[in-house]
Amino acid sequence: MDFSIPVVYENQLHGFIVSGQMVSEDMHIPNLREQTSGQTDSQAFKYFRSAPQYRYEEIMSASRVLNTLTACYFPYA
């Protein structure tokens, strides 16, 4: 899973800060319904399982911190 925070400066969207590369099996976050090639490729699945796992609350907290930091550097004018 990844999440992104928009970078807005002077009412113009300049891009996004992307963060993530984590796994969550929390029921608050929907999983993909269809099987992907990553689930059948043993090498890809090994890398998937090596990614850090976080709870929903931890992911939301990290996204709020990143959003606050972004707003400090790029105030919504």
PDB file of N, CA and C in Angstrom:
ATOM      1  N   MET A   1       0.831  -1.170   0.000  1.00  0.00           N
ATOM      2  CA  MET A   1       0.000   0.000   0.000  1.00  0.00           C
ATOM      3  C   MET A   1       0.877   1.234   0.000  1.00  0.00           C
ATOM      4  N   ASP A   2       0.392   2.268  -0.645  1.00  0.00           N
ATOM      5  CA  ASP A   2       1.039   3.571  -0.689  1.00  0.00           C
ATOM      6  C   ASP A   2      -0.009   4.627  -0.359  1.00  0.00           C
ATOM      7  N   PHE A   3       0.420   5.803   0.023  1.00  0.00           N
ATOM      8  CA  PHE A   3      -0.497   6.931   0.131  1.00  0.00           C
ATOM      9  C   PHE A   3       0.224   8.167  -0.363  1.00  0.00           C
ATOM     10  N   SER A   4      -0.543   9.164  -0.792  1.00  0.00           N
ATOM     11  CA  SER A   4       0.073  10.380  -1.318  1.00  0.00           C
ATOM     12  C   SER A   4      -0.590  11.610  -0.718  1.00  0.00           C
ATOM     13  N   ILE A   5       0.192  12.665  -0.620  1.00  0.00           N
ATOM     14  CA  ILE A   5      -0.265  13.947  -0.093  1.00  0.00           C
ATOM     15  C   ILE A   5      -0.085  14.983  -1.203  1.00  0.00           C
ATOM     16  N   PRO A   6      -1.142  15.720  -1.551  1.00  0.00           N
ATOM     17  CA  PRO A   6      -0.990  16.721  -2.613  1.00  0.00           C
ATOM     18  C   PRO A   6      -0.129  17.896  -2.157  1.00  0.00           C
ATOM     19  N   VAL A   7       0.662  18.428  -3.069  1.00  0.00           N
ATOM     20  CA  VAL A   7       1.453  19.635  -2.821  1.00  0.00           C
ATOM     21  C   VAL A   7       0.763  20.765  -3.572  1.00  0.00           C
ATOM     22  N   VAL A   8       0.113  21.646  -2.806  1.00  0.00           N
ATOM     23  CA  VAL A   8      -0.627  22.765  -3.381  1.00  0.00           C
ATOM     24  C   VAL A   8       0.033  24.051  -2.904  1.00  0.00           C
ATOM     25  N   TYR A   9       0.365  24.922  -3.844  1.00  0.00           N
ATOM     26  CA  TYR A   9       0.976  26.200  -3.510  1.00  0.00           C
ATOM     27  C   TYR A   9       0.312  27.270  -4.359  1.00  0.00           C
ATOM     28  N   GLU A  10      -0.169  28.320  -3.701  1.00  0.00           N
ATOM     29  CA  GLU A  10      -0.892  29.406  -4.362  1.00  0.00           C
ATOM     30  C   GLU A  10      -2.028  28.867  -5.233  1.00  0.00           C
ATOM     31  N   ASN A  11      -2.792  27.956  -4.622  1.00  0.00           N
ATOM     32  CA  ASN A  11      -3.966  27.341  -5.260  1.00  0.00           C
ATOM     33  C   ASN A  11      -3.639  26.570  -6.534  1.00  0.00           C
ATOM     34  N   GLN A  12      -2.414  26.150  -6.715  1.00  0.00           N
ATOM     35  CA  GLN A  12      -2.000  25.348  -7.866  1.00  0.00           C
ATOM     36  C   GLN A  12      -1.461  24.010  -7.360  1.00  0.00           C
ATOM     37  N   LEU A  13      -1.933  22.941  -7.962  1.00  0.00           N
ATOM     38  CA  LEU A  13      -1.415  21.618  -7.627  1.00  0.00           C
ATOM     39  C   LEU A  13      -0.068  21.445  -8.318  1.00  0.00           C
ATOM     40  N   HIS A  14       0.978  21.222  -7.514  1.00  0.00           N
ATOM     41  CA  HIS A  14       2.322  21.077  -8.067  1.00  0.00           C
ATOM     42  C   HIS A  14       2.765  19.621  -8.124  1.00  0.00           C
ATOM     43  N   GLY A  15       2.051  18.750  -7.489  1.00  0.00           N
ATOM     44  CA  GLY A  15       2.410  17.336  -7.503  1.00  0.00           C
ATOM     45  C   GLY A  15       1.987  16.663  -6.215  1.00  0.00           C
ATOM     46  N   PHE A  16       2.588  15.526  -5.959  1.00  0.00           N
ATOM     47  CA  PHE A  16       2.257  14.733  -4.782  1.00  0.00           C
ATOM     48  C   PHE A  16       3.530  14.212  -4.130  1.00  0.00           C
ATOM     49  N   ILE A  17       3.490  14.064  -2.832  1.00  0.00           N
ATOM     50  CA  ILE A  17       4.535  13.355  -2.103  1.00  0.00           C
ATOM     51  C   ILE A  17       3.969  11.974  -1.826  1.00  0.00           C
ATOM     52  N   VAL A  18       4.645  10.969  -2.323  1.00  0.00           N
ATOM     53  CA  VAL A  18       4.171   9.596  -2.203  1.00  0.00           C
ATOM     54  C   VAL A  18       4.977   8.885  -1.128  1.00  0.00           C
ATOM     55  N   SER A  19       4.280   8.166  -0.286  1.00  0.00           N
ATOM     56  CA  SER A  19       4.924   7.414   0.776  1.00  0.00           C
ATOM     57  C   SER A  19       4.251   6.057   0.877  1.00  0.00           C
ATOM     58  N   GLY A  20       4.923   5.138   1.483  1.00  0.00           N
ATOM     59  CA  GLY A  20       4.279   3.853   1.664  1.00  0.00           C
ATOM     60  C   GLY A  20       5.237   2.695   1.589  1.00  0.00           C
ATOM     61  N   GLN A  21       4.936   1.788   0.660  1.00  0.00           N
ATOM     62  CA  GLN A  21       5.643   0.513   0.554  1.00  0.00           C
ATOM     63  C   GLN A  21       5.500  -0.238   1.869  1.00  0.00           C
ATOM     64  N   MET A  22       4.251  -0.432   2.250  1.00  0.00           N
ATOM     65  CA  MET A  22       3.953  -1.141   3.480  1.00  0.00           C
ATOM     66  C   MET A  22       2.798  -2.094   3.234  1.00  0.00           C
ATOM     67  N   VAL A  23       2.581  -2.970   4.164  1.00  0.00           N
ATOM     68  CA  VAL A  23       1.522  -3.968   4.093  1.00  0.00           C
ATOM     69  C   VAL A  23       0.591  -3.748   5.263  1.00  0.00           C
ATOM     70  N   SER A  24      -0.700  -3.930   5.013  1.00  0.00           N
ATOM     71  CA  SER A  24      -1.671  -3.894   6.104  1.00  0.00           C
ATOM     72  C   SER A  24      -2.755  -4.912   5.818  1.00  0.00           C
ATOM     73  N   GLU A  25      -3.045  -5.722   6.814  1.00  0.00           N
ATOM     74  CA  GLU A  25      -4.139  -6.675   6.696  1.00  0.00           C
ATOM     75  C   GLU A  25      -5.335  -6.208   7.522  1.00  0.00           C
ATOM     76  N   ASP A  26      -5.340  -4.926   7.850  1.00  0.00           N
ATOM     77  CA  ASP A  26      -6.425  -4.333   8.624  1.00  0.00           C
ATOM     78  C   ASP A  26      -7.713  -4.336   7.806  1.00  0.00           C
ATOM     79  N   MET A  27      -8.819  -4.637   8.433  1.00  0.00           N
ATOM     80  CA  MET A  27     -10.098  -4.723   7.734  1.00  0.00           C
ATOM     81  C   MET A  27     -10.635  -3.354   7.318  1.00  0.00           C
ATOM     82  N   HIS A  28     -10.079  -2.250   7.831  1.00  0.00           N
ATOM     83  CA  HIS A  28     -10.494  -0.910   7.413  1.00  0.00           C
ATOM     84  C   HIS A  28     -10.051  -0.606   5.985  1.00  0.00           C
ATOM     85  N   ILE A  29      -9.038  -1.317   5.515  1.00  0.00           N
ATOM     86  CA  ILE A  29      -8.448  -1.062   4.203  1.00  0.00           C
ATOM     87  C   ILE A  29      -8.842  -2.212   3.282  1.00  0.00           C
ATOM     88  N   PRO A  30      -9.594  -1.926   2.222  1.00  0.00           N
ATOM     89  CA  PRO A  30     -10.031  -3.017   1.345  1.00  0.00           C
ATOM     90  C   PRO A  30      -8.856  -3.638   0.591  1.00  0.00           C
ATOM     91  N   ASN A  31      -8.894  -4.940   0.454  1.00  0.00           N
ATOM     92  CA  ASN A  31      -7.886  -5.665  -0.312  1.00  0.00           C
ATOM     93  C   ASN A  31      -8.339  -5.774  -1.761  1.00  0.00           C
ATOM     94  N   LEU A  32      -7.383  -6.080  -2.637  1.00  0.00           N
ATOM     95  CA  LEU A  32      -7.740  -6.343  -4.016  1.00  0.00           C
ATOM     96  C   LEU A  32      -8.593  -7.605  -4.072  1.00  0.00           C
ATOM     97  N   ARG A  33      -9.636  -7.569  -4.856  1.00  0.00           N
ATOM     98  CA  ARG A  33     -10.542  -8.723  -4.951  1.00  0.00           C
ATOM     99  C   ARG A  33     -10.038  -9.765  -5.943  1.00  0.00           C
ATOM    100  N   GLU A  34      -9.361  -9.323  -6.987  1.00  0.00           N
ATOM    101  CA  GLU A  34      -8.865 -10.240  -7.999  1.00  0.00           C
ATOM    102  C   GLU A  34      -7.408 -10.565  -7.722  1.00  0.00           C
ATOM    103  N   GLN A  35      -7.031 -11.796  -8.036  1.00  0.00           N
ATOM    104  CA  GLN A  35      -5.649 -12.208  -7.833  1.00  0.00           C
ATOM    105  C   GLN A  35      -4.745 -11.484  -8.830  1.00  0.00           C
ATOM    106  N   THR A  36      -3.596 -11.042  -8.358  1.00  0.00           N
ATOM    107  CA  THR A  36      -2.631 -10.353  -9.216  1.00  0.00           C
ATOM    108  C   THR A  36      -1.431 -11.258  -9.462  1.00  0.00           C
ATOM    109  N   SER A  37      -0.604 -10.880 -10.433  1.00  0.00           N
ATOM    110  CA  SER A  37       0.583 -11.690 -10.736  1.00  0.00           C
ATOM    111  C   SER A  37       1.536 -11.744  -9.541  1.00  0.00           C
ATOM    112  N   GLY A  38       1.519 -10.717  -8.700  1.00  0.00           N
ATOM    113  CA  GLY A  38       2.369 -10.708  -7.515  1.00  0.00           C
ATOM    114  C   GLY A  38       2.008 -11.786  -6.511  1.00  0.00           C
ATOM    115  N   GLN A  39       0.762 -12.237  -6.563  1.00  0.00           N
ATOM    116  CA  GLN A  39       0.337 -13.281  -5.640  1.00  0.00           C
ATOM    117  C   GLN A  39       0.700 -14.677  -6.133  1.00  0.00           C
ATOM    118  N   THR A  40       0.959 -14.807  -7.417  1.00  0.00           N
ATOM    119  CA  THR A  40       1.315 -16.119  -7.960  1.00  0.00           C
ATOM    120  C   THR A  40       2.809 -16.237  -8.237  1.00  0.00           C
ATOM    121  N   ASP A  41       3.522 -15.130  -8.286  1.00  0.00           N
ATOM    122  CA  ASP A  41       4.970 -15.127  -8.511  1.00  0.00           C
ATOM    123  C   ASP A  41       5.650 -15.265  -7.151  1.00  0.00           C
ATOM    124  N   SER A  42       6.349 -16.364  -6.929  1.00  0.00           N
ATOM    125  CA  SER A  42       6.926 -16.621  -5.598  1.00  0.00           C
ATOM    126  C   SER A  42       7.976 -15.578  -5.217  1.00  0.00           C
ATOM    127  N   GLN A  43       8.752 -15.085  -6.177  1.00  0.00           N
ATOM    128  CA  GLN A  43       9.768 -14.066  -5.873  1.00  0.00           C
ATOM    129  C   GLN A  43       9.101 -12.751  -5.466  1.00  0.00           C
ATOM    130  N   ALA A  44       8.077 -12.327  -6.203  1.00  0.00           N
ATOM    131  CA  ALA A  44       7.357 -11.095  -5.867  1.00  0.00           C
ATOM    132  C   ALA A  44       6.670 -11.244  -4.518  1.00  0.00           C
ATOM    133  N   PHE A  45       6.103 -12.414  -4.248  1.00  0.00           N
ATOM    134  CA  PHE A  45       5.422 -12.636  -2.979  1.00  0.00           C
ATOM    135  C   PHE A  45       6.412 -12.581  -1.820  1.00  0.00           C
ATOM    136  N   LYS A  46       7.634 -13.044  -2.033  1.00  0.00           N
ATOM    137  CA  LYS A  46       8.671 -12.969  -0.992  1.00  0.00           C
ATOM    138  C   LYS A  46       8.970 -11.510  -0.646  1.00  0.00           C
ATOM    139  N   TYR A  47       9.088 -10.641  -1.660  1.00  0.00           N
ATOM    140  CA  TYR A  47       9.332  -9.222  -1.408  1.00  0.00           C
ATOM    141  C   TYR A  47       8.133  -8.574  -0.728  1.00  0.00           C
ATOM    142  N   PHE A  48       6.940  -8.972  -1.136  1.00  0.00           N
ATOM    143  CA  PHE A  48       5.718  -8.449  -0.522  1.00  0.00           C
ATOM    144  C   PHE A  48       5.697  -8.772   0.968  1.00  0.00           C
ATOM    145  N   ARG A  49       6.034  -9.982   1.324  1.00  0.00           N
ATOM    146  CA  ARG A  49       6.026 -10.395   2.730  1.00  0.00           C
ATOM    147  C   ARG A  49       7.144  -9.743   3.536  1.00  0.00           C
ATOM    148  N   SER A  50       8.191  -9.245   2.869  1.00  0.00           N
ATOM    149  CA  SER A  50       9.283  -8.605   3.605  1.00  0.00           C
ATOM    150  C   SER A  50       8.989  -7.130   3.899  1.00  0.00           C
ATOM    151  N   ALA A  51       7.932  -6.569   3.290  1.00  0.00           N
ATOM    152  CA  ALA A  51       7.562  -5.168   3.549  1.00  0.00           C
ATOM    153  C   ALA A  51       7.029  -5.051   4.974  1.00  0.00           C
ATOM    154  N   PRO A  52       7.287  -3.926   5.638  1.00  0.00           N
ATOM    155  CA  PRO A  52       6.792  -3.759   7.014  1.00  0.00           C
ATOM    156  C   PRO A  52       5.264  -3.738   7.056  1.00  0.00           C
ATOM    157  N   GLN A  53       4.709  -4.275   8.140  1.00  0.00           N
ATOM    158  CA  GLN A  53       3.259  -4.299   8.320  1.00  0.00           C
ATOM    159  C   GLN A  53       2.857  -3.282   9.376  1.00  0.00           C
ATOM    160  N   TYR A  54       1.769  -2.554   9.097  1.00  0.00           N
ATOM    161  CA  TYR A  54       1.271  -1.538  10.017  1.00  0.00           C
ATOM    162  C   TYR A  54      -0.231  -1.652  10.168  1.00  0.00           C
ATOM    163  N   ARG A  55      -0.721  -1.211  11.321  1.00  0.00           N
ATOM    164  CA  ARG A  55      -2.153  -1.157  11.567  1.00  0.00           C
ATOM    165  C   ARG A  55      -2.733   0.082  10.892  1.00  0.00           C
ATOM    166  N   TYR A  56      -4.029   0.083  10.679  1.00  0.00           N
ATOM    167  CA  TYR A  56      -4.743   1.205  10.055  1.00  0.00           C
ATOM    168  C   TYR A  56      -4.449   2.513  10.778  1.00  0.00           C
ATOM    169  N   GLU A  57      -4.481   2.497  12.106  1.00  0.00           N
ATOM    170  CA  GLU A  57      -4.264   3.710  12.894  1.00  0.00           C
ATOM    171  C   GLU A  57      -2.855   4.276  12.666  1.00  0.00           C
ATOM    172  N   GLU A  58      -1.872   3.395  12.542  1.00  0.00           N
ATOM    173  CA  GLU A  58      -0.497   3.838  12.299  1.00  0.00           C
ATOM    174  C   GLU A  58      -0.356   4.467  10.913  1.00  0.00           C
ATOM    175  N   ILE A  59      -1.014   3.889   9.926  1.00  0.00           N
ATOM    176  CA  ILE A  59      -0.971   4.429   8.567  1.00  0.00           C
ATOM    177  C   ILE A  59      -1.643   5.792   8.518  1.00  0.00           C
ATOM    178  N   MET A  60      -2.795   5.926   9.153  1.00  0.00           N
ATOM    179  CA  MET A  60      -3.503   7.206   9.168  1.00  0.00           C
ATOM    180  C   MET A  60      -2.700   8.261   9.915  1.00  0.00           C
ATOM    181  N   SER A  61      -2.046   7.876  11.000  1.00  0.00           N
ATOM    182  CA  SER A  61      -1.211   8.808  11.758  1.00  0.00           C
ATOM    183  C   SER A  61      -0.036   9.295  10.905  1.00  0.00           C
ATOM    184  N   ALA A  62       0.619   8.392  10.192  1.00  0.00           N
ATOM    185  CA  ALA A  62       1.737   8.775   9.325  1.00  0.00           C
ATOM    186  C   ALA A  62       1.272   9.708   8.216  1.00  0.00           C
ATOM    187  N   SER A  63       0.100   9.455   7.660  1.00  0.00           N
ATOM    188  CA  SER A  63      -0.396  10.326   6.586  1.00  0.00           C
ATOM    189  C   SER A  63      -0.742  11.718   7.126  1.00  0.00           C
ATOM    190  N   ARG A  64      -1.258  11.798   8.361  1.00  0.00           N
ATOM    191  CA  ARG A  64      -1.547  13.104   8.960  1.00  0.00           C
ATOM    192  C   ARG A  64      -0.266  13.889   9.224  1.00  0.00           C
ATOM    193  N   VAL A  65       0.773  13.199   9.707  1.00  0.00           N
ATOM    194  CA  VAL A  65       2.061  13.867   9.953  1.00  0.00           C
ATOM    195  C   VAL A  65       2.633  14.391   8.641  1.00  0.00           C
ATOM    196  N   LEU A  66       2.622  13.575   7.595  1.00  0.00           N
ATOM    197  CA  LEU A  66       3.141  14.014   6.303  1.00  0.00           C
ATOM    198  C   LEU A  66       2.317  15.177   5.752  1.00  0.00           C
ATOM    199  N   ASN A  67       1.012  15.127   5.936  1.00  0.00           N
ATOM    200  CA  ASN A  67       0.142  16.218   5.487  1.00  0.00           C
ATOM    201  C   ASN A  67       0.476  17.516   6.235  1.00  0.00           C
ATOM    202  N   THR A  68       0.700  17.439   7.541  1.00  0.00           N
ATOM    203  CA  THR A  68       1.054  18.616   8.340  1.00  0.00           C
ATOM    204  C   THR A  68       2.393  19.200   7.900  1.00  0.00           C
ATOM    205  N   LEU A  69       3.388  18.341   7.693  1.00  0.00           N
ATOM    206  CA  LEU A  69       4.693  18.815   7.236  1.00  0.00           C
ATOM    207  C   LEU A  69       4.588  19.469   5.866  1.00  0.00           C
ATOM    208  N   THR A  70       3.824  18.886   4.987  1.00  0.00           N
ATOM    209  CA  THR A  70       3.641  19.448   3.646  1.00  0.00           C
ATOM    210  C   THR A  70       2.968  20.815   3.734  1.00  0.00           C
ATOM    211  N   ALA A  71       1.949  20.931   4.584  1.00  0.00           N
ATOM    212  CA  ALA A  71       1.228  22.201   4.734  1.00  0.00           C
ATOM    213  C   ALA A  71       2.133  23.294   5.304  1.00  0.00           C
ATOM    214  N   CYS A  72       3.111  22.931   6.132  1.00  0.00           N
ATOM    215  CA  CYS A  72       4.046  23.922   6.675  1.00  0.00           C
ATOM    216  C   CYS A  72       4.964  24.483   5.594  1.00  0.00           C
ATOM    217  N   TYR A  73       5.404  23.640   4.685  1.00  0.00           N
ATOM    218  CA  TYR A  73       6.315  24.078   3.630  1.00  0.00           C
ATOM    219  C   TYR A  73       5.602  24.665   2.433  1.00  0.00           C
ATOM    220  N   PHE A  74       4.373  24.201   2.184  1.00  0.00           N
ATOM    221  CA  PHE A  74       3.584  24.668   1.058  1.00  0.00           C
ATOM    222  C   PHE A  74       2.200  25.077   1.569  1.00  0.00           C
ATOM    223  N   PRO A  75       2.098  26.230   2.213  1.00  0.00           N
ATOM    224  CA  PRO A  75       0.790  26.635   2.781  1.00  0.00           C
ATOM    225  C   PRO A  75      -0.255  26.818   1.690  1.00  0.00           C
ATOM    226  N   TYR A  76      -1.476  26.400   2.013  1.00  0.00           N
ATOM    227  CA  TYR A  76      -2.588  26.560   1.076  1.00  0.00           C
ATOM    228  C   TYR A  76      -2.996  28.020   1.074  1.00  0.00           C
ATOM    229  N   ALA A  77      -2.462  28.776   0.159  1.00  0.00           N
ATOM    230  CA  ALA A  77      -2.723  30.214   0.121  1.00  0.00           C
ATOM    231  C   ALA A  77      -3.997  30.521  -0.628  1.00  0.00           C
TER     232      ALA A  77
END
